CSV table of C-alpha atoms in Angstrom, one decimal:
chain,number,residue,atom,x,y,z
A,1,ARG,CA,-28.7,2.6,-5.5
A,2,LEU,CA,-25.5,3.3,-7.4
A,3,TYR,CA,-24.1,-0.1,-6.4
A,4,ALA,CA,-27.3,-1.8,-7.7
A,5,GLN,CA,-27.1,0.1,-11.0
A,6,GLN,CA,-23.5,-0.9,-11.5
A,7,ILE,CA,-24.3,-4.6,-10.8
A,8,GLN,CA,-27.2,-4.5,-13.2
A,9,GLN,CA,-24.9,-2.9,-15.9
A,10,LEU,CA,-22.2,-5.6,-15.3
A,11,LEU,CA,-24.8,-8.4,-15.7
A,12,ALA,CA,-26.1,-6.8,-18.9
A,13,ASN,CA,-22.6,-6.4,-20.3
A,14,THR,CA,-21.6,-10.0,-19.5
A,15,GLY,CA,-24.9,-11.7,-20.4
A,16,VAL,CA,-25.2,-13.2,-16.9
A,17,SER,CA,-28.6,-13.4,-15.3
A,18,PRO,CA,-29.3,-12.6,-11.6
A,19,GLN,CA,-30.4,-16.2,-11.2
A,20,GLN,CA,-26.9,-17.4,-11.9
A,21,ILE,CA,-25.5,-15.3,-9.0
A,22,GLU,CA,-25.7,-16.9,-5.6
A,23,ALA,CA,-24.9,-13.8,-3.6
A,24,ILE,CA,-23.4,-10.4,-3.7
A,25,GLY,CA,-20.8,-9.5,-1.0
A,26,THR,CA,-20.6,-5.7,-0.5
A,27,HIS,CA,-18.4,-3.9,1.9
A,28,GLY,CA,-19.8,-0.4,1.2
A,29,GLN,CA,-17.9,2.8,1.9
A,30,THR,CA,-16.5,3.3,5.4
A,31,ILE,CA,-17.4,6.8,6.7
A,32,HIS,CA,-16.7,6.0,10.4
A,33,HIS,CA,-14.4,3.5,12.2
A,34,ARG,CA,-13.7,3.9,15.9
A,35,PRO,CA,-13.1,0.4,17.4
A,36,ASP,CA,-11.0,1.7,20.4
A,37,THR,CA,-13.5,4.1,22.0
A,38,ARG,CA,-15.7,3.5,25.0
A,39,TYR,CA,-18.5,2.6,22.6
A,40,PRO,CA,-16.8,0.9,19.7
A,41,SER,CA,-18.4,1.5,16.4
A,42,THR,CA,-18.0,1.4,12.6
A,43,LEU,CA,-20.3,2.6,9.8
A,44,GLN,CA,-20.3,1.8,6.1
A,45,ILE,CA,-22.7,3.3,3.6
A,46,GLY,CA,-24.3,1.5,0.7
A,47,ASP,CA,-27.6,0.1,1.8
A,48,PRO,CA,-27.7,-3.7,1.2
A,49,ASN,CA,-31.6,-3.6,1.3
A,50,LEU,CA,-31.5,-1.4,-1.9
A,51,ILE,CA,-29.0,-3.7,-3.6
A,52,ALA,CA,-30.9,-6.8,-2.8
A,53,HIS,CA,-34.2,-5.3,-3.9
A,54,HIS,CA,-33.1,-3.8,-7.2
A,55,THR,CA,-30.9,-6.7,-8.3
A,56,GLY,CA,-33.0,-9.5,-7.0
A,57,ILE,CA,-29.8,-11.1,-5.7
A,58,THR,CA,-29.2,-12.1,-2.1
A,59,THR,CA,-26.8,-9.5,-0.6
A,60,ILE,CA,-24.3,-10.0,2.2
A,61,ALA,CA,-23.1,-6.8,4.0
A,62,ASP,CA,-22.2,-5.2,7.3
A,63,PHE,CA,-19.2,-7.5,7.9
A,64,ARG,CA,-17.3,-5.5,10.5
A,65,ARG,CA,-19.7,-5.0,13.3
A,66,ARG,CA,-20.0,-8.6,14.3
A,67,ASP,CA,-16.2,-8.8,14.9
A,68,ILE,CA,-16.4,-5.6,16.9
A,69,ALA,CA,-19.3,-7.1,18.9
A,70,ALA,CA,-16.9,-10.0,19.7
A,71,GLY,CA,-14.3,-7.6,21.1
A,72,GLY,CA,-12.3,-7.2,17.9
A,73,GLN,CA,-11.2,-4.2,15.8
A,74,GLY,CA,-13.5,-5.1,13.0
A,75,ALA,CA,-10.5,-4.9,10.7
A,76,PRO,CA,-8.6,-6.0,8.9
A,77,LEU,CA,-10.9,-8.8,7.6
A,78,VAL,CA,-9.1,-9.7,4.4
A,79,PRO,CA,-6.3,-11.8,6.1
A,80,ALA,CA,-8.6,-14.8,6.4
A,81,PHE,CA,-8.8,-14.7,2.6
A,82,HIS,CA,-5.1,-14.1,2.2
A,83,ARG,CA,-4.5,-17.3,4.3
A,84,ALA,CA,-6.8,-19.3,2.1
A,85,VAL,CA,-5.1,-18.2,-1.1
A,86,PHE,CA,-1.5,-17.2,-0.4
A,87,GLN,CA,-0.2,-19.3,2.5
A,88,HIS,CA,2.5,-21.7,1.5
A,89,ASN,CA,4.0,-24.4,3.7
A,90,GLY,CA,7.7,-23.9,4.3
A,91,GLU,CA,7.9,-20.3,3.3
A,92,ASP,CA,7.2,-17.2,5.5
A,93,ARG,CA,5.2,-14.8,3.4
A,94,VAL,CA,3.6,-11.4,3.9
A,95,VAL,CA,0.7,-10.0,1.9
A,96,VAL,CA,0.7,-6.2,1.7
A,97,ASN,CA,-2.5,-4.5,0.6
A,98,ILE,CA,-1.8,-0.8,-0.3
A,99,GLY,CA,-5.2,0.9,-0.5
A,100,GLY,CA,-6.0,4.2,1.2
A,101,ILE,CA,-4.6,2.6,4.3
A,102,SER,CA,-1.9,-0.1,4.1
A,103,ASN,CA,-2.3,-3.4,5.9
A,104,ILE,CA,-0.2,-6.6,6.1
A,105,THR,CA,-1.0,-10.2,6.6
A,106,ILE,CA,1.8,-12.3,8.0
A,107,LEU,CA,1.5,-15.9,6.8
A,108,PRO,CA,3.9,-18.3,8.6
A,109,GLY,CA,5.4,-21.1,6.7
A,110,ASP,CA,4.2,-23.4,9.4
A,111,ALA,CA,0.4,-23.5,8.9
A,112,THR,CA,-0.1,-24.5,12.6
A,113,GLN,CA,1.1,-21.1,13.7
A,114,PRO,CA,-1.5,-18.2,13.9
A,115,VAL,CA,-1.8,-15.7,11.2
A,116,CYS,CA,-1.2,-12.1,12.1
A,117,GLY,CA,-2.5,-9.0,10.3
A,118,PHE,CA,-2.9,-5.3,11.0
A,119,ASP,CA,-3.0,-1.8,9.5
A,120,THR,CA,0.5,-0.4,9.2
A,121,GLY,CA,-0.5,3.2,8.5
A,122,PRO,CA,-1.2,5.4,5.5
A,123,GLY,CA,-1.2,3.8,2.0
A,124,ASN,CA,-2.4,6.0,-0.8
A,125,VAL,CA,-4.5,8.3,1.3
A,126,LEU,CA,-1.9,11.0,2.0
A,127,LEU,CA,-0.4,10.7,-1.4
A,128,ASP,CA,-3.7,11.1,-3.2
A,129,GLY,CA,-4.8,14.0,-1.0
A,130,TRP,CA,-1.5,15.8,-1.6
A,131,ALA,CA,-1.8,15.3,-5.4
A,132,ALA,CA,-5.3,16.6,-5.3
A,133,ARG,CA,-4.2,19.7,-3.4
A,134,HIS,CA,-1.1,20.6,-5.5
A,135,GLN,CA,-1.6,18.9,-8.9
A,136,ASN,CA,-5.4,19.0,-9.2
A,137,CYS,CA,-5.3,15.3,-9.9
A,138,PRO,CA,-6.9,12.4,-7.9
A,139,MET,CA,-3.6,10.6,-7.7
A,140,ASP,CA,0.1,10.9,-8.6
A,141,LYS,CA,0.0,8.6,-11.7
A,142,ASP,CA,2.8,6.0,-11.6
A,143,GLY,CA,4.4,8.1,-8.8
A,144,ALA,CA,5.9,10.4,-11.5
A,145,TRP,CA,5.5,13.6,-9.4
A,146,ALA,CA,7.0,12.0,-6.4
A,147,ALA,CA,9.9,10.7,-8.5
A,148,SER,CA,10.7,14.3,-9.4
A,149,GLY,CA,11.3,15.2,-5.7
A,150,SER,CA,13.5,13.9,-2.9
A,151,PRO,CA,12.4,12.5,0.4
A,152,ASN,CA,13.1,14.7,3.4
A,153,GLN,CA,14.5,12.7,6.3
A,154,GLU,CA,13.7,15.3,8.9
A,155,LEU,CA,10.0,15.4,7.9
A,156,LEU,CA,9.9,11.6,7.6
A,157,THR,CA,11.2,11.3,11.2
A,158,GLN,CA,8.5,13.7,12.4
A,159,LEU,CA,5.7,11.7,10.6
A,160,LEU,CA,7.0,8.4,11.9
A,161,ASP,CA,6.9,9.8,15.5
A,162,ASP,CA,3.1,9.5,15.5
A,163,PRO,CA,1.9,7.2,18.4
A,164,PHE,CA,0.0,4.9,16.0
A,165,PHE,CA,3.2,3.5,14.6
A,166,GLN,CA,4.3,2.4,18.1
A,167,LEU,CA,1.1,0.6,18.9
A,168,PRO,CA,1.3,-3.2,19.1
A,169,PRO,CA,-1.1,-5.2,16.9
A,170,PRO,CA,-4.0,-5.8,16.7
A,171,LYS,CA,-4.6,-2.3,15.4
A,172,SER,CA,-6.5,-0.6,12.7
A,173,THR,CA,-6.8,3.0,11.4
A,174,GLY,CA,-8.5,4.9,8.6
A,175,ARG,CA,-8.9,8.2,6.7
A,176,GLU,CA,-10.5,9.8,9.8
A,177,TYR,CA,-7.0,9.7,11.4
A,178,PHE,CA,-4.5,9.9,8.5
A,179,ASN,CA,-5.6,12.7,6.3
A,180,GLN,CA,-4.5,16.1,5.1
A,181,THR,CA,-5.3,17.8,8.4
A,182,TRP,CA,-3.0,15.3,10.1
A,183,LEU,CA,-0.3,16.0,7.5
A,184,LEU,CA,-0.5,19.7,7.8
A,185,THR,CA,0.0,19.7,11.6
A,186,HIS,CA,3.7,19.0,10.8
A,187,THR,CA,5.4,22.4,10.4
A,188,LEU,CA,8.0,21.2,7.9
A,189,VAL,CA,5.2,20.6,5.3
A,190,ASP,CA,4.9,24.3,4.7
A,191,MET,CA,8.6,24.8,4.2
A,192,LEU,CA,9.4,22.1,1.6
A,193,PRO,CA,8.7,21.9,-2.2
A,194,PRO,CA,5.4,20.0,-2.8
A,195,ALA,CA,7.3,17.3,-4.9
A,196,ASP,CA,9.6,16.6,-2.0
A,197,ILE,CA,6.6,16.1,0.3
A,198,ALA,CA,5.2,13.7,-2.3
A,199,ALA,CA,8.5,11.8,-2.3
A,200,THR,CA,8.5,11.8,1.5
A,201,LEU,CA,5.0,10.4,1.7
A,202,CYS,CA,5.9,7.5,-0.6
A,203,LYS,CA,8.8,6.7,1.7
A,204,LEU,CA,6.5,7.0,4.7
A,205,THR,CA,4.2,4.3,3.3
A,206,ALA,CA,7.1,2.1,2.4
A,207,SER,CA,8.8,2.6,5.8
A,208,CYS,CA,5.6,1.8,7.7
A,209,ILE,CA,5.2,-1.4,5.8
A,210,THR,CA,8.8,-2.6,6.0
A,211,THR,CA,9.3,-1.6,9.6
A,212,ALA,CA,6.2,-3.6,10.6
A,213,ILE,CA,7.5,-6.6,8.7
A,214,ARG,CA,11.0,-6.4,10.3
A,215,HIS,CA,9.5,-6.2,13.8
A,216,HIS,CA,6.8,-8.9,13.4
A,217,ALA,CA,7.9,-11.2,10.6
A,218,PRO,CA,11.7,-10.9,10.3
A,219,GLU,CA,12.1,-14.3,8.6
A,220,THR,CA,9.9,-13.2,5.7
A,221,THR,CA,11.3,-14.2,2.3
A,222,ARG,CA,8.4,-13.2,0.0
A,223,ILE,CA,6.2,-10.1,0.0
A,224,ILE,CA,3.1,-10.2,-2.2
A,225,ILE,CA,1.7,-6.8,-3.1
A,226,CYS,CA,-1.9,-6.0,-4.0
A,227,GLY,CA,-4.1,-2.9,-4.0
A,228,GLY,CA,-3.9,0.3,-6.0
A,229,GLY,CA,-0.6,1.4,-4.5
A,230,ILE,CA,1.1,-1.2,-6.7
A,231,HIS,CA,0.8,1.2,-9.6
A,232,ASN,CA,2.9,3.9,-7.9
A,233,LYS,CA,6.3,3.0,-9.3
A,234,THR,CA,8.2,5.3,-6.9
A,235,LEU,CA,6.5,3.8,-3.9
A,236,ILE,CA,7.2,0.2,-5.0
A,237,ALA,CA,10.8,1.0,-5.8
A,238,GLN,CA,11.3,2.4,-2.3
A,239,LEU,CA,9.5,-0.7,-0.8
A,240,GLU,CA,11.7,-3.1,-2.8
A,241,LYS,CA,14.8,-1.2,-1.6
A,242,LEU,CA,13.8,-1.2,2.1
A,243,ALA,CA,12.5,-4.8,2.0
A,244,ALA,CA,15.6,-6.4,0.5
A,245,PRO,CA,16.6,-9.2,0.4
A,246,ALA,CA,13.0,-10.3,0.5
A,247,VAL,CA,11.4,-10.8,-2.9
A,248,VAL,CA,8.6,-8.3,-3.7
A,249,GLU,CA,6.1,-9.4,-6.3
A,250,SER,CA,2.5,-8.7,-7.5
A,251,SER,CA,-0.5,-10.9,-6.5
A,252,GLU,CA,-1.0,-11.3,-10.3
A,253,ARG,CA,1.6,-14.0,-10.1
A,254,TYR,CA,-0.9,-16.0,-8.1
A,255,GLY,CA,-3.8,-15.4,-10.6
A,256,ILE,CA,-5.5,-12.4,-9.0
A,257,GLU,CA,-5.1,-8.9,-10.4
A,258,PRO,CA,-3.8,-6.6,-7.6
A,259,ASP,CA,-6.7,-4.2,-8.0
A,260,TRP,CA,-9.2,-7.0,-7.5
A,261,VAL,CA,-7.8,-8.8,-4.4
A,262,GLU,CA,-10.0,-7.0,-1.9
A,263,ALA,CA,-13.1,-7.3,-4.1
A,264,VAL,CA,-12.5,-11.1,-4.4
A,265,ALA,CA,-11.9,-11.3,-0.7
A,266,PHE,CA,-15.3,-9.9,0.1
A,267,ALA,CA,-16.9,-12.3,-2.4
A,268,TRP,CA,-15.1,-15.0,-0.4
A,269,LEU,CA,-16.3,-13.6,2.9
A,270,ALA,CA,-19.9,-13.5,1.5
A,271,ARG,CA,-19.5,-17.2,0.7
A,272,GLN,CA,-18.3,-17.9,4.2
A,273,THR,CA,-21.4,-16.2,5.6
A,274,MET,CA,-23.7,-18.1,3.3
A,275,GLU,CA,-22.1,-21.3,4.5
A,276,GLU,CA,-22.2,-20.2,8.1
A,277,GLN,CA,-18.5,-20.3,8.4
A,278,PRO,CA,-16.4,-17.8,10.4
A,279,GLY,CA,-14.8,-15.0,8.4
A,280,ASN,CA,-12.6,-13.3,11.0
A,281,LEU,CA,-9.3,-14.3,12.5
A,282,PRO,CA,-9.1,-13.5,16.2
A,283,SER,CA,-5.3,-13.5,16.0
A,284,VAL,CA,-5.7,-10.6,13.6
A,285,THR,CA,-8.6,-8.6,14.9
A,286,GLY,CA,-8.4,-9.3,18.6
A,287,ALA,CA,-11.9,-10.8,18.8
A,288,THR,CA,-12.5,-13.3,21.5
A,289,GLN,CA,-13.6,-15.9,19.1
A,290,PRO,CA,-14.2,-16.7,15.4
A,291,VAL,CA,-17.6,-15.5,14.3
A,292,VAL,CA,-19.8,-15.6,11.2
A,293,LEU,CA,-19.7,-12.1,9.7
A,294,GLY,CA,-22.3,-9.9,8.1
A,295,GLY,CA,-26.0,-9.9,7.6
A,296,ILE,CA,-28.0,-11.6,4.8
A,297,TYR,CA,-30.4,-9.4,2.9
A,298,ARG,CA,-32.9,-11.1,0.5
């Protein structure tokens, strides 16, 4: 119901009527994502029936399960949108989305080559949880707290030793794996100043991303950043240092605010569904075939 109320408020504020909106694409909030178990499953809350009923607008939702049904990971789904918007003939690019979890989309300069995309590991999830625990804040604004500390190489090595980082793509992960419980299993966490842990977590995210790029897209010359992590200046500075000589820039340069890329992507996926066009990339998710994603609720 909250989603519906926010949509109604947005329409009222902008003077747009429901009749002017063809469809709503809603991902919902993921509370469970286990694509690699004996019975693969994923669950997002935010009932599209309620959204469609209370707004009077056709609603597209439940994007991930169809890809899982086709043998895929159900994630990441945004790379299909990245390909449509950011791919450029003759230049190898990588789009990096730094949300709770970080994921990359590898866009070859040769458009005949397959796109690759996968989760690289934690994005903001560990940083935000650590700030909440020690600073009573939902995030480390601008990375200022992390900037006051120093990364600890021994702890970083321990964190990077997690088996997930050695898995080949396609792969995906989530908050149910990378969380404060996971972080606190590493004994050094209790022995270091909290600001040093914050600095180390910034470097962990940057290291996961750049290591994945070096291994899977070594010819990359341009890295396009989107997602909330772009506001963490300490994280971005570490990413730029580790990614050199590749150019690191914001998606804003391409006309899309970095905080809005994923939202725009799910609007695009909703359009794909309405037009009965596939929304997944098997080379990314591991699905056996391209499929039309999501359900339509009227």
